[in-house]
PDB file of C-alpha atoms and ligand atoms in Angstrom:
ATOM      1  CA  UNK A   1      32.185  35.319 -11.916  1.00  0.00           C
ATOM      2  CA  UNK A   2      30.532  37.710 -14.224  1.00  0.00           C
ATOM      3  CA  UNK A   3      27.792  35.543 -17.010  1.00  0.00           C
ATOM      4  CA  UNK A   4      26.942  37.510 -20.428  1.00  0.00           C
ATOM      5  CA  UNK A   5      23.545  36.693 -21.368  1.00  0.00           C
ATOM      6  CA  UNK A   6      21.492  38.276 -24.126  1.00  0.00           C
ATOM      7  CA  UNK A   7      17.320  38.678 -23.072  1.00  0.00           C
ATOM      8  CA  UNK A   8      14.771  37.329 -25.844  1.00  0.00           C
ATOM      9  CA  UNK A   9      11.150  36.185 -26.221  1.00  0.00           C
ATOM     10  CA  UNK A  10       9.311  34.069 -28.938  1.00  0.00           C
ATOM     11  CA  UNK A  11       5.651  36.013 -28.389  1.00  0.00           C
ATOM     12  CA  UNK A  12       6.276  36.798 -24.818  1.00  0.00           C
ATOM     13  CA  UNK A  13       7.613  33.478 -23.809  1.00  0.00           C
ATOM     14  CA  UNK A  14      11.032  34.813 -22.395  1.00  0.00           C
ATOM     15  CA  UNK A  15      14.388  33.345 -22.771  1.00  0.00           C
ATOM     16  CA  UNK A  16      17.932  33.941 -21.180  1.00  0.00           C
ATOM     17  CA  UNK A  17      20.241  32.956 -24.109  1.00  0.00           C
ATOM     18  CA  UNK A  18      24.309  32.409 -22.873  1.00  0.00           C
ATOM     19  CA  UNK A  19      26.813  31.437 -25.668  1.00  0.00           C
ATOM     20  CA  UNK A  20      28.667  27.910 -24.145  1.00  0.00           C
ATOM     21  CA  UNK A  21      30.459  27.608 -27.091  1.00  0.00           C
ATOM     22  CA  UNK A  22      33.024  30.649 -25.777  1.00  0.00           C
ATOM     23  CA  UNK A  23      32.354  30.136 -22.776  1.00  0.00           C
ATOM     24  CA  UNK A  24      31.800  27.036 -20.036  1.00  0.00           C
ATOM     25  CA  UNK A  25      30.303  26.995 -16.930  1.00  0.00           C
ATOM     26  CA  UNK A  26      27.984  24.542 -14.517  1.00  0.00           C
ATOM     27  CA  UNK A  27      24.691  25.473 -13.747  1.00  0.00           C
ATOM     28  CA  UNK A  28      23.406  23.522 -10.927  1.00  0.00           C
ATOM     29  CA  UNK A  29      19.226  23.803 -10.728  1.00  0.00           C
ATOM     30  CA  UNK A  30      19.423  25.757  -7.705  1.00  0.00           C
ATOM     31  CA  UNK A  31      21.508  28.104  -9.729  1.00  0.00           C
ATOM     32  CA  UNK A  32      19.024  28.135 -12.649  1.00  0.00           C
ATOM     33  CA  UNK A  33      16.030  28.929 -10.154  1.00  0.00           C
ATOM     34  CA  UNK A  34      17.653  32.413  -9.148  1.00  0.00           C
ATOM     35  CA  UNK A  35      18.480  33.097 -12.263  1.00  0.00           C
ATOM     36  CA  UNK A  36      14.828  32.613 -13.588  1.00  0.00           C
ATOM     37  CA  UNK A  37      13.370  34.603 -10.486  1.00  0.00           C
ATOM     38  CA  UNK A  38      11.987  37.749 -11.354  1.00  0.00           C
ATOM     39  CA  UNK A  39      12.478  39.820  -8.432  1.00  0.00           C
ATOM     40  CA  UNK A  40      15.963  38.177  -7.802  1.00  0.00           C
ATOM     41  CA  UNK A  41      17.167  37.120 -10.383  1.00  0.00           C
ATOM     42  CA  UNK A  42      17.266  38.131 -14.498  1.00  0.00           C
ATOM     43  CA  UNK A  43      13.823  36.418 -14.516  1.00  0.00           C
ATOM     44  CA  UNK A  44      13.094  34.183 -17.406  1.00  0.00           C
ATOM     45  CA  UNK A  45      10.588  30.800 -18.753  1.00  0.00           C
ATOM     46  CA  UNK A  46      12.991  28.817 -19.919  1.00  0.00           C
ATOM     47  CA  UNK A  47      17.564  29.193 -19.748  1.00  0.00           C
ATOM     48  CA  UNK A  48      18.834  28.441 -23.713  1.00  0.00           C
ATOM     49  CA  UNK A  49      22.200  27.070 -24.172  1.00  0.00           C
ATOM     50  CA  UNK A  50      24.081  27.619 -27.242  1.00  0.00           C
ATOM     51  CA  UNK A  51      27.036  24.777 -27.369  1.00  0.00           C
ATOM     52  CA  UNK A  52      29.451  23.523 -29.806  1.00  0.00           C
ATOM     53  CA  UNK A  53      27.796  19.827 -31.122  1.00  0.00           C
ATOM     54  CA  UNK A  54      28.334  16.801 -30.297  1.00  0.00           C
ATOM     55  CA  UNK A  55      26.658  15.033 -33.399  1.00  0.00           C
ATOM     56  CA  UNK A  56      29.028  16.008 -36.516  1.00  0.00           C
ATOM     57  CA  UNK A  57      26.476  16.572 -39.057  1.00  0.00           C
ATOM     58  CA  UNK A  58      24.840  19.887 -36.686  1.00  0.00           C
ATOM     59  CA  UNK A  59      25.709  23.382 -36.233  1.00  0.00           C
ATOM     60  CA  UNK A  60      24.995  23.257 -32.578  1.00  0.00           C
ATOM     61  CA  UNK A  61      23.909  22.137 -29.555  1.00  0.00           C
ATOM     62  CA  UNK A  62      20.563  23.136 -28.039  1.00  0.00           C
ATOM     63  CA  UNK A  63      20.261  22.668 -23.958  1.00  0.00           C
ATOM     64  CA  UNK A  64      16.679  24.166 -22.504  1.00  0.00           C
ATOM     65  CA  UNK A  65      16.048  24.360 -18.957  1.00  0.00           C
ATOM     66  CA  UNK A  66      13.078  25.627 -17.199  1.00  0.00           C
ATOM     67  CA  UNK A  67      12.618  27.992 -14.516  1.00  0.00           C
ATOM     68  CA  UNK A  68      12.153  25.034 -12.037  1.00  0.00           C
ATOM     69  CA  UNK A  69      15.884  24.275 -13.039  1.00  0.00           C
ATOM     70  CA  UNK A  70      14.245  21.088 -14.726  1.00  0.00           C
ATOM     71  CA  UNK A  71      16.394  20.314 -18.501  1.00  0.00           C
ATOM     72  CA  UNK A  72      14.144  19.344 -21.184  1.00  0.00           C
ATOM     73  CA  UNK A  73      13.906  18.074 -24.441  1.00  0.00           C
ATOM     74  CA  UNK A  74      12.622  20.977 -26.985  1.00  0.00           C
ATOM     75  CA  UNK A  75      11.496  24.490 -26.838  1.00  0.00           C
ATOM     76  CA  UNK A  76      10.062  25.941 -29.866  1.00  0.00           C
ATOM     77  CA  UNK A  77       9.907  29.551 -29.194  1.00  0.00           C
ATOM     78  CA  UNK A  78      13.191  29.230 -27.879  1.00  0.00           C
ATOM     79  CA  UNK A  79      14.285  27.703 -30.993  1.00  0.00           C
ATOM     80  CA  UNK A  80      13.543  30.831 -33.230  1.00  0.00           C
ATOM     81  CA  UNK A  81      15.382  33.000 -30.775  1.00  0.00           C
ATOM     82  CA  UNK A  82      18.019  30.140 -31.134  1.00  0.00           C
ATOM     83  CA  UNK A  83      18.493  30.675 -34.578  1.00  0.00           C
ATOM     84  CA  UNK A  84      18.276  35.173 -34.449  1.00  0.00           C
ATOM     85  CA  UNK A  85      21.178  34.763 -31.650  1.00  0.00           C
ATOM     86  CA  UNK A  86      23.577  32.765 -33.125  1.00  0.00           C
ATOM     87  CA  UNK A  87      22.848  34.385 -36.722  1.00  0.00           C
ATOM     88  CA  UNK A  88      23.444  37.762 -35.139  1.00  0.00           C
ATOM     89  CA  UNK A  89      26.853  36.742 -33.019  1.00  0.00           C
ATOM     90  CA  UNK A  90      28.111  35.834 -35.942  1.00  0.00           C
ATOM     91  CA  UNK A  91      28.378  32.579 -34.684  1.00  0.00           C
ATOM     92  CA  UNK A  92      27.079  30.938 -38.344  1.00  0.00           C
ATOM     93  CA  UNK A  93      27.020  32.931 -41.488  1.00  0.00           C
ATOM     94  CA  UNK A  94      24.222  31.095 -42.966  1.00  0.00           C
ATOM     95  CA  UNK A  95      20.284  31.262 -42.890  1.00  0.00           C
ATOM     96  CA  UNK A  96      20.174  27.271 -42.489  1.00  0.00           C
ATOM     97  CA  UNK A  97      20.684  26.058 -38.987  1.00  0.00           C
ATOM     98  CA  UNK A  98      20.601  22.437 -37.849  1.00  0.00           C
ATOM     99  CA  UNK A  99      20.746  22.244 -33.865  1.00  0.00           C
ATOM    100  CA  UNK A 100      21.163  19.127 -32.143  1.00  0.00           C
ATOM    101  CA  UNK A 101      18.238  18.757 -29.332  1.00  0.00           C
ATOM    102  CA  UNK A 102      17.558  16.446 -26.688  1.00  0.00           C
ATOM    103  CA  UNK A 103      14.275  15.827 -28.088  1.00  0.00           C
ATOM    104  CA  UNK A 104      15.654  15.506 -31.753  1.00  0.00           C
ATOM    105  CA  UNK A 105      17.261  17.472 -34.385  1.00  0.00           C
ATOM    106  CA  UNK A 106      15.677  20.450 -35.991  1.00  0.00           C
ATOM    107  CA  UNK A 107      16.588  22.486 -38.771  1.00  0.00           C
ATOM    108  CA  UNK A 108      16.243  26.298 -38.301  1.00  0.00           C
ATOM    109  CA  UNK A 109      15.930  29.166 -41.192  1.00  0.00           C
ATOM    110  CA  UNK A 110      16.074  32.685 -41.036  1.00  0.00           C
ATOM    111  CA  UNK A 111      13.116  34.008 -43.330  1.00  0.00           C
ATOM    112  CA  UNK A 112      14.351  37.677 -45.537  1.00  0.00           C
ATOM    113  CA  UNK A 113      11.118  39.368 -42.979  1.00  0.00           C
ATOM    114  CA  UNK A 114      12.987  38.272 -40.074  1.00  0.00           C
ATOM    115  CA  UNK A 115      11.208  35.689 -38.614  1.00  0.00           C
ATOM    116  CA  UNK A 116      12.347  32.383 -38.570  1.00  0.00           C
ATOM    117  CA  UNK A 117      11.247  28.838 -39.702  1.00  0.00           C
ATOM    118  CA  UNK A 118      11.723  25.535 -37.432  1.00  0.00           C
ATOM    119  CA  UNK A 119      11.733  22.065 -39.156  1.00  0.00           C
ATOM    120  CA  UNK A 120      10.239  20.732 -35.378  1.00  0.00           C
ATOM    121  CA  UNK A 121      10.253  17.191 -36.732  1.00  0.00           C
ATOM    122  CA  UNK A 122       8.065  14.246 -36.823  1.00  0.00           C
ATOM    123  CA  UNK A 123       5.209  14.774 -33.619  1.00  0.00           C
ATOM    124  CA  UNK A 124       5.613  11.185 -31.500  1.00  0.00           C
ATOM    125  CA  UNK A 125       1.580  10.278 -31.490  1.00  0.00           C
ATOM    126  CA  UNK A 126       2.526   6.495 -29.708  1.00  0.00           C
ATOM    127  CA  UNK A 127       1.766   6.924 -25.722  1.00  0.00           C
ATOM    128  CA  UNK A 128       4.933   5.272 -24.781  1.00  0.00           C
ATOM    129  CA  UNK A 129       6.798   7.780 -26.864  1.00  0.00           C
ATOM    130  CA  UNK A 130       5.047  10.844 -24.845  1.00  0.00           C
ATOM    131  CA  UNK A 131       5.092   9.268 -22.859  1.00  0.00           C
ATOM    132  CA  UNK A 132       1.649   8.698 -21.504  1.00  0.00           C
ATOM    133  CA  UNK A 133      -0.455   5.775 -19.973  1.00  0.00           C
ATOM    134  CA  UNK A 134      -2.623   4.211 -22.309  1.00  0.00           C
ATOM    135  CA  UNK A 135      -2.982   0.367 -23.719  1.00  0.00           C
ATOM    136  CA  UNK A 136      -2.917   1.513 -27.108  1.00  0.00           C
ATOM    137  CA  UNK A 137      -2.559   4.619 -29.271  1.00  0.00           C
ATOM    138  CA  UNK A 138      -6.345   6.746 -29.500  1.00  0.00           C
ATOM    139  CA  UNK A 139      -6.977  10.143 -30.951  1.00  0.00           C
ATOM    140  CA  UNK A 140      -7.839  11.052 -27.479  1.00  0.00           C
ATOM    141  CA  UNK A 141      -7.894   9.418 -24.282  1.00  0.00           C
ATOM    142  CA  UNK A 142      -9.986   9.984 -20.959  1.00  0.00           C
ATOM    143  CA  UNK A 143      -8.082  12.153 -18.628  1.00  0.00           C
ATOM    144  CA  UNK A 144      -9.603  11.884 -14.934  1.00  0.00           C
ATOM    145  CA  UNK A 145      -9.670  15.522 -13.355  1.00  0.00           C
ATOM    146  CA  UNK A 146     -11.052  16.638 -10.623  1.00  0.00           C
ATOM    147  CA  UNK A 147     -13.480  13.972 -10.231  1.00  0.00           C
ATOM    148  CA  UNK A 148     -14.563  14.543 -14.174  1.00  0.00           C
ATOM    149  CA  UNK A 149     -13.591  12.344 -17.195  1.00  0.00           C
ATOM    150  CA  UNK A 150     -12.254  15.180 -19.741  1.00  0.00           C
ATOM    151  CA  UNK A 151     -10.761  13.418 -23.498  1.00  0.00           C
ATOM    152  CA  UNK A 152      -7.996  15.227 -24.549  1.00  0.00           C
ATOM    153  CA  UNK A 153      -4.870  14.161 -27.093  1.00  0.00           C
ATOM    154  CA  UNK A 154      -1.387  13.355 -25.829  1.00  0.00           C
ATOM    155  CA  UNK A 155       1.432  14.213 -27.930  1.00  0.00           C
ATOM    156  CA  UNK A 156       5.111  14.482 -28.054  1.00  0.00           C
ATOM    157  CA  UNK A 157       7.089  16.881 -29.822  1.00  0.00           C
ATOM    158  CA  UNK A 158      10.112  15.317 -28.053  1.00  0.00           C
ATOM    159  CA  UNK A 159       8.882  17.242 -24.996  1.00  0.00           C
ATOM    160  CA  UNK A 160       4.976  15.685 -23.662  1.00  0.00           C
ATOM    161  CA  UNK A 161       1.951  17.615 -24.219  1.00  0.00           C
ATOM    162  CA  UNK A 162      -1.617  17.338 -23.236  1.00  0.00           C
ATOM    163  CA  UNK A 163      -4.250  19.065 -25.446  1.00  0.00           C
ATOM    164  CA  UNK A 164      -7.888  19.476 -23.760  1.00  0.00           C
ATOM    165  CA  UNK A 165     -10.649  21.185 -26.470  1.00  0.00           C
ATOM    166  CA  UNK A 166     -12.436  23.887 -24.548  1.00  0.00           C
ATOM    167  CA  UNK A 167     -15.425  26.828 -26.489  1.00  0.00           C
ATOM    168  CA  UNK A 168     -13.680  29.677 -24.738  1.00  0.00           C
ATOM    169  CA  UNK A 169      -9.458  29.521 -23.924  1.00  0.00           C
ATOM    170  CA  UNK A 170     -10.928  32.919 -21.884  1.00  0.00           C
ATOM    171  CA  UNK A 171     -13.326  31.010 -20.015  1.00  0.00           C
ATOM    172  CA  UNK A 172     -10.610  28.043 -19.472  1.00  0.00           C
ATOM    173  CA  UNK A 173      -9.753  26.165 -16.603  1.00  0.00           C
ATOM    174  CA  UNK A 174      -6.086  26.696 -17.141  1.00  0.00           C
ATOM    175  CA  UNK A 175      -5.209  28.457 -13.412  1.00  0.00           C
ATOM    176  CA  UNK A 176      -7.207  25.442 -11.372  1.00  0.00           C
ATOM    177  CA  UNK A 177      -6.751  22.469 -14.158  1.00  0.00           C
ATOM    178  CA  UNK A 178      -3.292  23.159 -15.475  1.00  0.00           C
ATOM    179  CA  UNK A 179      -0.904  22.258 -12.677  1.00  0.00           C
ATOM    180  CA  UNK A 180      -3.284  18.903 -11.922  1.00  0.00           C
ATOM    181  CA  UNK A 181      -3.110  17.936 -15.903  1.00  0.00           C
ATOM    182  CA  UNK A 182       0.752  19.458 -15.759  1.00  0.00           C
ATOM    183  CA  UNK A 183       1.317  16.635 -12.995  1.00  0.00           C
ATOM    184  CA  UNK A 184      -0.964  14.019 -14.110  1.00  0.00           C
ATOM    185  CA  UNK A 185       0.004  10.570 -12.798  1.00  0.00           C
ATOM    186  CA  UNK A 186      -0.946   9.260 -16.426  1.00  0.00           C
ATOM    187  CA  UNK A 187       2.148  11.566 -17.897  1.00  0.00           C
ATOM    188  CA  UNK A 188       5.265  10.006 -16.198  1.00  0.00           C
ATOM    189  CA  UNK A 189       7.313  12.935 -17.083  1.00  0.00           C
ATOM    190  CA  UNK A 190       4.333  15.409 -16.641  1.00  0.00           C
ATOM    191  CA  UNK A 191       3.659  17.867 -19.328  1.00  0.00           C
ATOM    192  CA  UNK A 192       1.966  20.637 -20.962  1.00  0.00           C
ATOM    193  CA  UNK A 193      -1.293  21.444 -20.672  1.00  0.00           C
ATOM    194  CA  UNK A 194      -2.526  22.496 -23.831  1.00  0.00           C
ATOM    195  CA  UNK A 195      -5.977  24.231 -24.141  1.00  0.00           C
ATOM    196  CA  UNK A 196      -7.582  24.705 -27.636  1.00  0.00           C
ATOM    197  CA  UNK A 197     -10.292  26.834 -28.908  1.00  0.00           C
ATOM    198  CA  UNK A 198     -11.215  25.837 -32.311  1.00  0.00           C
ATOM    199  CA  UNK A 199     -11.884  28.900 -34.610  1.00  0.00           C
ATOM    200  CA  UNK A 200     -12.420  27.605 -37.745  1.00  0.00           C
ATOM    201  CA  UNK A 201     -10.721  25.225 -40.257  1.00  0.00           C
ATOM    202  CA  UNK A 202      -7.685  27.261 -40.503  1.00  0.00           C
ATOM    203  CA  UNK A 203      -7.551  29.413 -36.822  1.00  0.00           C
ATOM    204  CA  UNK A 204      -7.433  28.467 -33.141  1.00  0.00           C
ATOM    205  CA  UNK A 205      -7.030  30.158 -30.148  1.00  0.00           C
ATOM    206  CA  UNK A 206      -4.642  28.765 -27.501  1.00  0.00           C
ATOM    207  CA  UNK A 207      -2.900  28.713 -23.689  1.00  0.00           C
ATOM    208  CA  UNK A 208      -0.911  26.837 -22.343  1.00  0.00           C
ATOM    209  CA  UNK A 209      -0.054  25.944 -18.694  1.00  0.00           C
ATOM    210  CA  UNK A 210       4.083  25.039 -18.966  1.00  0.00           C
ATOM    211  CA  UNK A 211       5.286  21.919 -17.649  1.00  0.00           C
ATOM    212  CA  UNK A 212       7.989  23.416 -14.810  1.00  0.00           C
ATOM    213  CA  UNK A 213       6.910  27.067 -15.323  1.00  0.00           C
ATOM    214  CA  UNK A 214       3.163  27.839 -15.405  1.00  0.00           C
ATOM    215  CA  UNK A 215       1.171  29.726 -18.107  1.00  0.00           C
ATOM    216  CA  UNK A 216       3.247  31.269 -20.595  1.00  0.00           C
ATOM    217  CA  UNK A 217       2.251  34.315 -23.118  1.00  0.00           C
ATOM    218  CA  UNK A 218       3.304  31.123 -25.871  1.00  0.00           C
ATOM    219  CA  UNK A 219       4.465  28.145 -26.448  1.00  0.00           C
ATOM    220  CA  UNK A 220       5.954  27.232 -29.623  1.00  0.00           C
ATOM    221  CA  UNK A 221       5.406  23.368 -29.283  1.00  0.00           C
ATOM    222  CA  UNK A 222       2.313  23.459 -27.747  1.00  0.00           C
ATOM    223  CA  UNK A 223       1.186  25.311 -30.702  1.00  0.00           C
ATOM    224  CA  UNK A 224       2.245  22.253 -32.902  1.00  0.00           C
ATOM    225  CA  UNK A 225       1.136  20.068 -30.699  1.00  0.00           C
ATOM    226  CA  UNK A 226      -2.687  21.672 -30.539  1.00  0.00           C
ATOM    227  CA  UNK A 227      -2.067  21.326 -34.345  1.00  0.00           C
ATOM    228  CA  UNK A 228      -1.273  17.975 -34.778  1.00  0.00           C
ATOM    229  CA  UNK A 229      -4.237  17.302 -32.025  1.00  0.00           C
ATOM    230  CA  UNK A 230      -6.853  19.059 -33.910  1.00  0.00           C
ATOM    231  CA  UNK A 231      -5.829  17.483 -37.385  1.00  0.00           C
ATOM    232  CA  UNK A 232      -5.870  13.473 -36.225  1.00  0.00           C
ATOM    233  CA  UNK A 233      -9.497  14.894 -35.050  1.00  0.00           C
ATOM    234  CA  UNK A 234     -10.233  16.241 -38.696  1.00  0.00           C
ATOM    235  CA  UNK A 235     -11.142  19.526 -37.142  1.00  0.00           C
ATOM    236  CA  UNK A 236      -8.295  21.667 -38.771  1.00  0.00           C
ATOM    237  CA  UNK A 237      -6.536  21.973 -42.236  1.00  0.00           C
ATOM    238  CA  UNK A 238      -2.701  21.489 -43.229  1.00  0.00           C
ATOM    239  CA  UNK A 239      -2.099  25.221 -42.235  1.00  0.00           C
ATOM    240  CA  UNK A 240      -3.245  26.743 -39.374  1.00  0.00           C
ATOM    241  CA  UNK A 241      -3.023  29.909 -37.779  1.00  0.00           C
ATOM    242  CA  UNK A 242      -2.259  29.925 -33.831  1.00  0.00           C
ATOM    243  CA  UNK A 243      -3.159  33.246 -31.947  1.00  0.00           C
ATOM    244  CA  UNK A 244      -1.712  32.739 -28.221  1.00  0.00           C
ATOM    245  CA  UNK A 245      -2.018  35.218 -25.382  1.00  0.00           C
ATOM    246  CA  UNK A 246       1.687  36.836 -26.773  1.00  0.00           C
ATOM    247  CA  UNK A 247       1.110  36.901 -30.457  1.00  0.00           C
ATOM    248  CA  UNK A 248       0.388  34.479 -33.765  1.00  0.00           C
ATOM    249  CA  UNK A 249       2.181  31.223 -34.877  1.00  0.00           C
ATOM    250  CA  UNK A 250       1.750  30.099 -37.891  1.00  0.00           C
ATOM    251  CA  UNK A 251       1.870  25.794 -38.055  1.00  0.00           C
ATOM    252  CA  UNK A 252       2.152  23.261 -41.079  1.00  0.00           C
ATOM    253  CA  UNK A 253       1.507  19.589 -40.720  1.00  0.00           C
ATOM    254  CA  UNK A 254       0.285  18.237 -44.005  1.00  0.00           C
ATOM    255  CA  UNK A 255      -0.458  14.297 -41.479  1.00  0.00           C
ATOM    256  CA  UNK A 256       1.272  11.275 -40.151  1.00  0.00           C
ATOM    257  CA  UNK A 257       5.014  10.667 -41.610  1.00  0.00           C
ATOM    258  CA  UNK A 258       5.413  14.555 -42.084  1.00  0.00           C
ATOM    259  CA  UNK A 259       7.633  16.848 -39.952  1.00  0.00           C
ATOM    260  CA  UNK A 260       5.823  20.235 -37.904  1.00  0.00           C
ATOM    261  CA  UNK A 261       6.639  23.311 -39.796  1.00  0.00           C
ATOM    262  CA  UNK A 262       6.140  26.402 -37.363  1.00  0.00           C
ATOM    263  CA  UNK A 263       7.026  29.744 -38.294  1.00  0.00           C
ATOM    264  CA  UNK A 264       7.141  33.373 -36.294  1.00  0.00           C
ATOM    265  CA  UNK A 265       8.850  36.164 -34.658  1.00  0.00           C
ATOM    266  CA  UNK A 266      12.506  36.077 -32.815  1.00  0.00           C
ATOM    267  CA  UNK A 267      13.227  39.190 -30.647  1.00  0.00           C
ATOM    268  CA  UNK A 268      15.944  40.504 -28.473  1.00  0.00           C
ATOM    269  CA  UNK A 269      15.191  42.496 -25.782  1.00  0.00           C
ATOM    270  CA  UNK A 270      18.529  43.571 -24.343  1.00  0.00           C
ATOM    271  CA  UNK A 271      22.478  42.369 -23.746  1.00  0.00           C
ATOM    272  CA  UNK A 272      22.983  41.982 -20.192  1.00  0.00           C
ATOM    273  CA  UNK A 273      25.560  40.662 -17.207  1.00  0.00           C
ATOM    274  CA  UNK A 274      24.885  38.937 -13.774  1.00  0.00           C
ATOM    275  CA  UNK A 275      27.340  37.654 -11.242  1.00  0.00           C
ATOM    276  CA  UNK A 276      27.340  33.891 -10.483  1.00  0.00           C
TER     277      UNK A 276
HETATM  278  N1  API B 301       7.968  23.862 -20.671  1.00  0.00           N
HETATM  279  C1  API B 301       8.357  22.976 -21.780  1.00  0.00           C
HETATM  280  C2  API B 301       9.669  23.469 -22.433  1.00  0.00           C
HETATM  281  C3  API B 301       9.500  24.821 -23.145  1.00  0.00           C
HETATM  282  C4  API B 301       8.482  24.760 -24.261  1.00  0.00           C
HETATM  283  C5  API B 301       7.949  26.099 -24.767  1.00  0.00           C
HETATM  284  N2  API B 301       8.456  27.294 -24.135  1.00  0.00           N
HETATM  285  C6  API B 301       8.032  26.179 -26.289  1.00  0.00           C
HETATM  286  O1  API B 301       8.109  27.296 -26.844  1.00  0.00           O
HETATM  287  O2  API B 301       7.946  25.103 -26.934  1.00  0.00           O
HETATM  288  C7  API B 301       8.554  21.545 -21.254  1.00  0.00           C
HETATM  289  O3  API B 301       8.794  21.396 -20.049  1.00  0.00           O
HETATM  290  O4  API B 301       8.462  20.616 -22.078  1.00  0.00           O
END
């Protein structure tokens, strides 16, 4: 069976996008692993699913796997390119997008530049809602690694993430410390590691090691969850500016009871088959 897939990346973080709604398939882990092989397969961070909903009140349905074949619950990145491939299948005929997620609804909306904004919704700062093993909710928590105590935030933004302050995200642990924080025994359902170089106010550098994928050129909701991190600390103002390895995201969170607004680039790279 022949698959029709079309190639995107949010800032380098690299998406194979198939249209479910005309057409229907399985696609068992295994399955999802070749396919997300780069020397064997199309080669991909994270498989995006575009389905018909099954909540009334959305456009669509928004199923993210990544490359380890594992589903999760949101993908922000993958939510811009979301929005630019339906929009440009003609799939919608309107700017406003509301996609039904495992990790929550978001609303999407195609800016007149091109980019695209993503209502990510409310960040989940209880630890049972990351979920992540502590008594009671803290700004940060002590993280044992390697035989150090390291604080860092935990945050949800419906998928887990870990955010660890460092001077230098060049001179960061992320190769050695991000697959031990990824699999942390105090994250249940592991997570992201997240690791934040404060500019100033209104700037920070980041990387992030990818729960079920490794370090990616961006992540879109590690970006809002370094954000959100870096606020509850009072280190960083309402907007900030979020320069990753792939390119700059720019992230709203005016505090507590207010969605994350993140907004950047969508960009197809080519149309493309592959046998199943
Ligand atoms: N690896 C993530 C999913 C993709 C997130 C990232 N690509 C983004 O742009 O938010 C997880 O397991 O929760």
């Amino acid at each position: 069976m022949l698959l029709h897939f079309t190639k995107m990346h949010g800032l380098g973080n690299d998406f194979m996008v198939v249209d479910m709604v005309s057409q229907s398939l399985r696609l068992p882990p295994e399955k999802i692993r070749r396919l997300a092989d780069r020397r064997f397969g199309v080669g991909f961070d994270q498989l995006l699913l575009v389905e018909a909903p099954t909540n009334p009140d959305m456009d669509f349905r928004y199923r993210i796997f990544n490359a380890d074949g594992s589903e999760v619950e949101q993908c922000g990145n993958g939510a811009r390119c979301f929005a630019r491939f339906v929009r440009d299948k003609k799939l919608i005929g309107r700017d406003r997008i509301r996609v039904q997620t495992a990790g929550g609804n978001i609303e999407l909306n195609i800016q007149s530049n091109g980019e695209v904004s993503v209502d990510m919704g409310m960040p989940r700062l209880d630890p049972e809602q990351v979920p992540f093993n502590a008594q009671q909710r803290s700004v940060t928590y002590p993280l044992k690694v390697e035989g150090q105590v390291i604080e860092v935030s935990a945050i949800s933004m419906g998928n887990p993430h870990c955010v660890y302050r460092v001077d230098d995200v060049h001179q960061a642990p992320v190769e050695t410390w991000g697959p031990i924080i990824e699999a942390h025994p105090d994250f249940p359902r592991k997570c992201n590691a997240g690791f934040m170089q404060v500019v100033s106010t209104d700037e920070i550098n980041l990387r992030v090691f990818e729960r079920g994928v490794g370090e990616t050129l961006a992540c879109g909701t590690g970006a809002c969850a370094a954000v959100v991190a870096g606020r509850l600390q009072g280190l960083l103002d309402e907007t900030v500016k979020v320069n990753l390895p792939g390119g700059s995201l720019f992230i709203y969170w005016p505090g507590e009871g207010s969605p994350v607004m993140m907004t950047g680039a969508a960009t197809r790279v080519y149309e493309g088959y592959t046998r199943l």
